[in-house]
Amino acid sequence: MAATLVTPTAINPLRAGMRGTRTIEPCVVVVFGATGDLTHRKLIPALYNLALEQPMPAELSVVGVGRRPLDNNEFRQQALDAVDKFSRRRPVNPNVWETFSRGLFYCQAPFDDPDGYVRLKNLLDQLDRDRGTLGNRIFYLSTQPSYYPTIIENLREADMARRGRPPGSGWARIVVEKPFGHNLESAQGLNDLLSTAFREDQIFRIDHYLGKETVQNIMVLRFGNGVFEPIWNRRYIDSVQITAAESLGIEGRAAYYNEAGALRDMIQNHVMQLLALVAMEPPANFGADSVRDEKVKVLRSIPPMREAEIVADTVRGQYGAGWIGGEHVPGFVEESGIPPTSRTETFVALKLQIDNWRWAGVPFYIRTGKRLTKRITEVAIQFRRPPYLLFRDIGADKLQSNVLSLRIQPNEGISLRVEAKVPGQEMRIRPVNMEFFYGRAFGVEPPEAYERLLLDCMYGDSTLFTRRDETELAWGLVDSIAHAWDHPPATGIPRYEPGTSGPREADTLIERDERTWRRL
Ligand SMILES: NC(=O)c1ccc[n+]([C@@H]2O[C@H](COP(=O)([O-])OP(=O)(O)OC[C@H]3O[C@@H](n4cnc5c(N)ncnc54)[C@H](OP(=O)(O)O)[C@@H]3O)[C@@H](O)[C@H]2O)c1
């Protein structure tokens, strides 16, 4: 009988501390889409890094499911190449790899072939016997979303979903990648289908932003620090800006991106999750449902946007051709696979309100886009200005307000902008930043988001995964914007130059309120 392992509290001090010790049971991680990009770039390296840094059960096994004819050795070689190329920790440790790779298996099974699921089931049963995986499985859907329904139905029909199993007789969990639906209706349809096979507590809808260290640190910062907790409200906060900027274009994902656009690709999931964490009330504890209940309350407090508000408070744009980083890049509609008439947005800016006691009157400005000046994701809390009466004579109107900036990527960390006196005889004032970088403060780079999330899934902890109601509420908001944009269909879309901070219309949106975007 396999032993369960006690994990060090360093993995997740917040929740381990709140709930006592957590244990990982032996299990098999079944990755649908074994030869795909996400599997190679993120999942296999994350599992290897967990094996390297955490006390994982020796029985942990991974089964890749794909349509190509590979044997176990070929799959292991592909996995080694992936770790060699993409792992956070390199070079590969031969001893750890030796043990880890013995737990890697491949199952050839086209997703729509029921016989493939019989083969998969037999393999999993055999691993239970040979490796002691106790009937526990994580099914990871790392495939094109159009395959999700087929895989879910086949898992249900092959009796692998284990919905009604009594505790202790083997569990099944399913991880669903983004995008989770294309609109509210399809997300509801997917949720309905999932619920025919799995209970809600078996379903792990992944949003990898939630696995990032700084995102989790939002809760520690807000609720663990006496200096911030009392001022986190409309009385002291002027406005909040959430930016998720990328300098890259669509990087070969033309078909997906042209369908999705920035609103569905970024706002519905990552940005709304950041907003909910920044704005939520303190949860009663750090249990999955307590935290998610609070996030849902925030999403419910965003009033539906009427058409006139959508016209006034949202901006979309599309990148044209131009120069970025000394390189000439094509415009969105010149990218391979994008129709020249496409009006898909590669940039969105919007202003949202949260109608509750804490946030009434505090605007949340959001922007996301591709081919912008640089890659940065941050939440910036802009505080109200003090009266400045004392500094009137030295140009108090030029003083800047304090900004607390939570940098999600790159260089995860926090900075606080304060005004300070410039050394010298005169009274001159200049903003300075108090900085905290994860790497520098703790001497280690934070783990990859996928490591944290896979580990949490093994624990059965869904705090950092989105619940059905969260997903649907966020889709409701995004749908209303998308619908207004399409009715009547726009004849054009504002263009912006690559390497800039987006279309001019986005500046107008915020300048109307006598505020400006933070410089990228
Ligand atoms: N890539 C990323 O960075 C990223 C980031 C966030 C989310 N995601 C999401 O993760 C999911 C996977 O993305 P991806 O980029 O890894 O996709 P991908 O590279 O296209 O991989 C898809 C995988 O599915 C397999 N496959 C396709 N059709 C199959 C079939 N009929 N039967 C069996 N196997 C089949 C492919 O096998 P073949 O090799 O034989 O084609 C491949 O292994 C998507 O939902 C995506 O939105 C990806």
XYZ file of C-alpha atoms in Angstrom, residues 86-306:
221
model
C 11.452 24.393 -21.407
C 12.010 23.437 -17.772
C 12.504 26.187 -15.208
C 15.225 24.059 -13.608
C 17.952 22.891 -16.000
C 20.099 20.932 -16.796
C 18.024 17.806 -16.248
C 18.966 15.947 -13.067
C 19.701 12.384 -14.287
C 18.675 10.675 -11.035
C 15.375 12.509 -10.743
C 14.687 11.998 -14.431
C 15.381 8.274 -14.146
C 12.706 7.858 -11.447
C 10.261 10.335 -12.999
C 10.458 8.880 -16.512
C 9.736 5.367 -15.278
C 6.271 6.688 -14.436
C 5.589 8.030 -17.970
C 3.354 6.010 -20.298
C 1.707 6.587 -23.646
C -1.709 5.478 -24.837
C -2.595 5.841 -28.515
C -6.263 6.781 -28.616
C -7.909 9.139 -31.108
C -10.274 11.228 -28.996
C -13.384 10.153 -30.879
C -12.673 6.425 -30.778
C -14.495 4.650 -27.908
C -12.106 1.693 -28.183
C -9.273 4.039 -27.286
C -10.974 4.726 -23.931
C -11.193 0.989 -23.281
C -7.433 0.754 -23.886
C -6.898 3.757 -21.621
C -9.023 2.261 -18.870
C -7.116 -1.022 -19.067
C -3.808 0.830 -18.849
C -4.971 2.819 -15.812
C -6.178 -0.347 -14.078
C -2.830 -1.937 -14.789
C -0.998 1.061 -13.296
C -3.155 0.740 -10.179
C -1.895 -2.823 -9.839
C 1.723 -2.308 -10.906
C 2.462 1.116 -9.460
C -0.067 1.459 -6.649
C -1.959 4.482 -8.004
C -5.046 3.497 -5.986
C -7.618 4.232 -8.691
C -6.946 8.000 -8.494
C -6.873 9.920 -11.759
C -6.509 13.501 -12.970
C -7.762 13.920 -16.536
C -6.127 16.990 -18.082
C -7.782 18.319 -21.251
C -4.818 19.823 -23.107
C -6.540 19.702 -26.480
C -8.387 22.003 -28.804
C -11.631 22.958 -27.011
C -13.741 21.424 -29.783
C -12.653 18.025 -28.410
C -13.740 18.692 -24.815
C -17.316 17.377 -25.295
C -16.129 14.204 -27.054
C -13.598 13.419 -24.328
C -16.008 14.177 -21.481
C -18.727 11.991 -23.008
C -16.317 9.136 -23.622
C -14.927 9.318 -20.091
C -18.496 9.178 -18.789
C -19.493 6.303 -21.058
C -16.357 4.335 -20.182
C -17.229 4.784 -16.498
C -13.998 6.639 -15.760
C -15.517 9.804 -14.271
C -16.168 8.153 -10.883
C -18.888 10.609 -10.012
C -20.707 8.456 -7.507
C -17.761 6.563 -6.017
C -17.720 6.317 -2.235
C -14.751 8.065 -0.575
C -11.624 5.924 -0.423
C -12.380 3.906 -3.545
C -10.429 6.047 -6.006
C -11.241 9.523 -7.241
C -11.266 11.269 -10.617
C -10.709 14.969 -11.274
C -10.832 16.796 -14.570
C -8.798 19.867 -15.498
C -10.281 21.977 -18.279
C -8.015 24.415 -20.109
C -9.010 27.800 -21.377
C -10.896 28.913 -23.372
C -13.872 27.675 -21.386
C -16.535 28.266 -24.032
C -16.804 31.031 -26.578
C -19.711 32.868 -24.990
C -22.140 32.454 -22.109
C -24.296 29.946 -23.935
C -21.428 27.640 -24.914
C -19.874 27.917 -21.435
C -23.214 26.930 -19.901
C -23.448 24.048 -22.368
C -19.972 22.838 -21.423
C -20.779 23.173 -17.730
C -24.000 21.207 -18.228
C -22.138 18.479 -20.050
C -19.391 18.328 -17.428
C -22.024 17.972 -14.741
C -23.447 14.873 -16.426
C -20.129 13.153 -15.723
C -18.440 14.954 -12.818
C -19.527 16.675 -9.608
C -18.527 20.344 -9.307
C -15.827 19.452 -6.759
C -14.226 17.158 -9.347
C -13.984 19.932 -11.951
C -10.883 22.154 -12.096
C -11.278 25.012 -14.603
C -7.783 26.306 -14.986
C -6.795 29.946 -15.246
C -3.046 29.892 -15.024
C -2.897 33.496 -13.773
C -4.278 32.259 -10.482
C -1.213 30.033 -10.091
C 1.125 32.992 -10.215
C 2.804 33.910 -6.968
C 1.950 37.613 -7.123
C -1.693 36.872 -7.750
C -1.875 34.783 -4.603
C 0.119 37.455 -2.834
C -2.719 39.911 -3.457
C -4.611 38.144 -0.680
C -1.627 38.162 1.681
C -0.910 41.801 0.935
C -4.489 42.881 1.466
C -5.499 40.800 4.435
C -2.168 40.211 6.151
C -0.899 43.777 6.413
C -2.248 46.330 8.842
C -1.106 49.213 6.635
C -3.112 48.185 3.598
C -6.224 46.537 4.974
C -7.858 49.703 6.392
C -7.238 51.844 3.309
C -8.419 49.359 0.687
C -11.654 51.150 -0.134
C -13.301 54.102 -1.809
C -12.272 56.529 0.920
C -8.559 56.196 0.114
C -8.416 54.676 -3.341
C -8.969 56.933 -6.332
C -8.968 54.307 -9.057
C -7.559 50.946 -10.061
C -5.803 50.097 -13.318
C -5.349 46.551 -14.540
C -2.997 46.117 -17.482
C -2.174 42.919 -19.337
C 0.079 43.986 -22.195
C 2.020 41.815 -24.600
C 4.629 42.825 -27.139
C 4.121 39.645 -29.150
C 1.536 39.237 -31.896
C -0.616 36.166 -32.372
C 2.314 33.772 -32.791
C 0.783 31.274 -35.174
C -2.533 30.997 -33.300
C -4.476 32.717 -36.087
C -7.563 30.493 -36.188
C -8.093 30.593 -32.433
C -7.321 34.265 -31.980
C -9.370 35.512 -34.896
C -12.401 33.774 -33.361
C -11.656 34.884 -29.806
C -10.113 38.369 -29.849
C -8.683 40.145 -26.833
C -12.022 40.433 -25.004
C -12.601 36.681 -24.825
C -8.938 35.664 -24.721
C -7.919 37.887 -21.794
C -10.749 39.846 -20.163
C -13.225 37.018 -19.567
C -10.734 34.985 -17.570
C -7.393 36.443 -16.433
C -8.402 40.067 -16.052
C -11.746 39.393 -14.362
C -9.990 37.045 -11.955
C -7.439 39.717 -11.056
C -10.207 42.247 -10.579
C -12.152 39.886 -8.322
C -9.137 39.204 -6.111
C -8.297 42.882 -5.786
C -11.865 43.879 -4.998
C -13.282 41.008 -2.940
C -14.194 41.159 0.729
C -12.065 39.117 3.156
C -13.163 35.477 2.955
C -14.166 33.702 6.163
C -11.215 31.351 5.586
C -9.065 30.196 2.692
C -11.266 27.265 1.788
C -12.078 26.945 -1.905
C -15.707 27.920 -1.568
C -15.141 30.781 0.871
C -12.690 32.471 -1.491
C -14.779 31.785 -4.575
C -17.972 32.980 -2.876
C -16.311 36.346 -2.302
C -15.043 36.575 -5.876
C -18.517 35.782 -7.164
C -19.993 38.597 -5.051
C -17.650 41.052 -6.784
C -18.624 39.797 -10.235
C -22.286 40.084 -9.280
C -21.706 43.686 -8.170
C -20.569 44.813 -11.602
C -23.731 46.370 -13.013
C -24.708 45.180 -16.492
C -23.428 47.724 -18.998
C -26.111 49.400 -21.079
